[in-house]
Short mmCIF file of N, CA and C in Angstrom, two decimals:
data_model
loop_
_atom_site.label_atom_id
_atom_site.label_comp_id
_atom_site.label_asym_id
_atom_site.label_seq_id
_atom_site.Cartn_x
_atom_site.Cartn_y
_atom_site.Cartn_z
N MET A 1 0.85 -1.18 0.00
CA MET A 1 0.00 0.00 0.00
C MET A 1 0.89 1.24 0.00
N PRO A 2 0.56 2.20 -0.82
CA PRO A 2 1.35 3.44 -0.84
C PRO A 2 1.19 4.20 0.48
N GLU A 3 2.01 5.19 0.64
CA GLU A 3 1.96 6.00 1.87
C GLU A 3 0.57 6.61 2.04
N ILE A 4 0.09 6.60 3.28
CA ILE A 4 -1.23 7.14 3.60
C ILE A 4 -1.04 8.51 4.21
N GLY A 5 -1.72 9.50 3.66
CA GLY A 5 -1.63 10.87 4.16
C GLY A 5 -2.64 11.13 5.26
N PRO A 6 -2.41 12.17 6.05
CA PRO A 6 -3.26 12.47 7.21
C PRO A 6 -4.67 12.93 6.86
N ASP A 7 -4.91 13.27 5.60
CA ASP A 7 -6.24 13.75 5.21
C ASP A 7 -6.99 12.77 4.31
N GLU A 8 -6.46 11.56 4.18
CA GLU A 8 -7.16 10.57 3.35
C GLU A 8 -8.31 9.94 4.13
N ASP A 9 -9.39 9.69 3.44
CA ASP A 9 -10.61 9.16 4.03
C ASP A 9 -10.46 7.66 4.31
N LEU A 10 -10.73 7.28 5.55
CA LEU A 10 -10.63 5.88 5.97
C LEU A 10 -11.49 4.96 5.09
N PHE A 11 -12.66 5.42 4.73
CA PHE A 11 -13.57 4.59 3.94
C PHE A 11 -13.09 4.45 2.50
N ASP A 12 -12.45 5.49 1.97
CA ASP A 12 -11.88 5.40 0.62
C ASP A 12 -10.73 4.40 0.58
N LEU A 13 -10.09 4.18 1.73
CA LEU A 13 -8.98 3.24 1.82
C LEU A 13 -9.43 1.81 2.12
N GLY A 14 -10.75 1.60 2.18
CA GLY A 14 -11.28 0.26 2.41
C GLY A 14 -11.70 0.01 3.85
N GLY A 15 -11.70 1.04 4.68
CA GLY A 15 -12.12 0.89 6.07
C GLY A 15 -13.60 0.52 6.17
N HIS A 16 -13.95 -0.15 7.27
CA HIS A 16 -15.33 -0.59 7.50
C HIS A 16 -15.55 -0.70 9.01
N SER A 17 -16.71 -1.13 9.41
CA SER A 17 -17.06 -1.15 10.83
C SER A 17 -16.10 -1.97 11.68
N LEU A 18 -15.61 -3.07 11.17
CA LEU A 18 -14.67 -3.89 11.94
C LEU A 18 -13.35 -3.16 12.14
N SER A 19 -12.85 -2.52 11.10
CA SER A 19 -11.58 -1.79 11.26
C SER A 19 -11.75 -0.60 12.20
N ILE A 20 -12.90 0.04 12.17
CA ILE A 20 -13.17 1.15 13.10
C ILE A 20 -13.17 0.62 14.54
N THR A 21 -13.82 -0.51 14.76
CA THR A 21 -13.85 -1.11 16.10
C THR A 21 -12.44 -1.43 16.58
N GLN A 22 -11.60 -1.92 15.69
CA GLN A 22 -10.21 -2.22 16.05
C GLN A 22 -9.42 -0.95 16.38
N ILE A 23 -9.63 0.10 15.62
CA ILE A 23 -8.96 1.38 15.89
C ILE A 23 -9.41 1.92 17.24
N ILE A 24 -10.70 1.88 17.52
CA ILE A 24 -11.22 2.36 18.81
C ILE A 24 -10.57 1.59 19.96
N ALA A 25 -10.45 0.27 19.81
CA ALA A 25 -9.84 -0.55 20.87
C ALA A 25 -8.36 -0.20 21.06
N LYS A 26 -7.64 0.00 19.98
CA LYS A 26 -6.21 0.35 20.09
C LYS A 26 -6.02 1.72 20.74
N VAL A 27 -6.85 2.68 20.36
CA VAL A 27 -6.75 4.03 20.95
C VAL A 27 -7.08 3.95 22.44
N ARG A 28 -8.09 3.19 22.81
CA ARG A 28 -8.45 3.01 24.22
C ARG A 28 -7.28 2.42 25.00
N GLU A 29 -6.67 1.38 24.42
CA GLU A 29 -5.57 0.68 25.08
C GLU A 29 -4.32 1.55 25.21
N ARG A 30 -3.98 2.25 24.16
CA ARG A 30 -2.71 2.99 24.13
C ARG A 30 -2.80 4.41 24.67
N MET A 31 -3.98 5.03 24.54
CA MET A 31 -4.09 6.44 24.91
C MET A 31 -5.11 6.70 26.01
N ASP A 32 -5.79 5.64 26.46
CA ASP A 32 -6.78 5.76 27.52
C ASP A 32 -7.88 6.77 27.18
N VAL A 33 -8.34 6.69 25.93
CA VAL A 33 -9.39 7.58 25.43
C VAL A 33 -10.46 6.70 24.78
N GLU A 34 -11.71 7.01 25.05
CA GLU A 34 -12.83 6.26 24.49
C GLU A 34 -13.43 7.06 23.33
N LEU A 35 -13.11 6.65 22.10
CA LEU A 35 -13.65 7.31 20.92
C LEU A 35 -15.06 6.80 20.63
N SER A 36 -15.88 7.70 20.15
CA SER A 36 -17.22 7.34 19.71
C SER A 36 -17.14 6.80 18.28
N PHE A 37 -17.97 5.85 17.98
CA PHE A 37 -18.04 5.31 16.62
C PHE A 37 -18.39 6.41 15.62
N ASP A 38 -19.22 7.37 16.07
CA ASP A 38 -19.69 8.46 15.20
C ASP A 38 -18.58 9.36 14.70
N VAL A 39 -17.50 9.52 15.47
CA VAL A 39 -16.43 10.42 15.05
C VAL A 39 -15.83 9.97 13.72
N PHE A 40 -15.88 8.69 13.44
CA PHE A 40 -15.33 8.16 12.20
C PHE A 40 -16.21 8.50 10.99
N PHE A 41 -17.45 8.83 11.24
CA PHE A 41 -18.32 9.25 10.15
C PHE A 41 -18.28 10.77 10.00
N ASP A 42 -18.02 11.49 11.10
CA ASP A 42 -17.93 12.95 11.04
C ASP A 42 -16.67 13.41 10.31
N ASP A 43 -15.54 12.78 10.60
CA ASP A 43 -14.26 13.15 9.97
C ASP A 43 -13.35 11.92 9.93
N PRO A 44 -13.53 11.05 8.95
CA PRO A 44 -12.81 9.77 8.91
C PRO A 44 -11.38 9.86 8.37
N THR A 45 -10.61 10.82 8.91
CA THR A 45 -9.22 10.99 8.51
C THR A 45 -8.32 10.88 9.75
N ILE A 46 -7.04 10.69 9.53
CA ILE A 46 -6.10 10.67 10.65
C ILE A 46 -6.17 11.99 11.40
N ASN A 47 -6.18 13.09 10.67
CA ASN A 47 -6.26 14.40 11.32
C ASN A 47 -7.54 14.55 12.14
N GLY A 48 -8.65 14.09 11.61
CA GLY A 48 -9.92 14.20 12.32
C GLY A 48 -9.96 13.37 13.59
N ILE A 49 -9.45 12.17 13.52
CA ILE A 49 -9.43 11.28 14.69
C ILE A 49 -8.44 11.82 15.72
N ALA A 50 -7.28 12.29 15.26
CA ALA A 50 -6.28 12.85 16.18
C ALA A 50 -6.83 14.08 16.91
N ALA A 51 -7.58 14.91 16.20
CA ALA A 51 -8.18 16.09 16.82
C ALA A 51 -9.17 15.69 17.91
N GLU A 52 -9.95 14.65 17.65
CA GLU A 52 -10.91 14.17 18.65
C GLU A 52 -10.20 13.57 19.86
N VAL A 53 -9.14 12.82 19.62
CA VAL A 53 -8.35 12.26 20.73
C VAL A 53 -7.79 13.41 21.58
N ALA A 54 -7.24 14.42 20.94
CA ALA A 54 -6.69 15.58 21.67
C ALA A 54 -7.78 16.28 22.48
N ARG A 55 -8.95 16.44 21.89
CA ARG A 55 -10.07 17.10 22.58
C ARG A 55 -10.49 16.29 23.81
N LEU A 56 -10.61 14.99 23.67
CA LEU A 56 -11.02 14.14 24.77
C LEU A 56 -9.96 14.10 25.89
N ARG A 57 -8.71 14.09 25.52
CA ARG A 57 -7.63 14.09 26.53
C ARG A 57 -7.59 15.42 27.28
N GLU A 58 -7.91 16.50 26.58
CA GLU A 58 -7.95 17.81 27.20
C GLU A 58 -9.08 17.90 28.22
N GLU A 59 -10.22 17.26 27.90
CA GLU A 59 -11.37 17.25 28.81
C GLU A 59 -11.10 16.45 30.08
N ALA A 60 -10.25 15.44 29.97
CA ALA A 60 -10.02 14.54 31.10
C ALA A 60 -9.17 15.16 32.18
#
């Protein structure tokens, strides 16, 4: 797979509900943040998910 940029859409890259569930679990495990499934539909990019992780960590 070619290099993935921070603004590429997860769904355009073949992402689906199972891969989203796996990402949520990894983020929970590594960063102690509980992402909502909906955030992946609002902004399904690395930048979008990273912004949500930062926002949630700031709230904690």
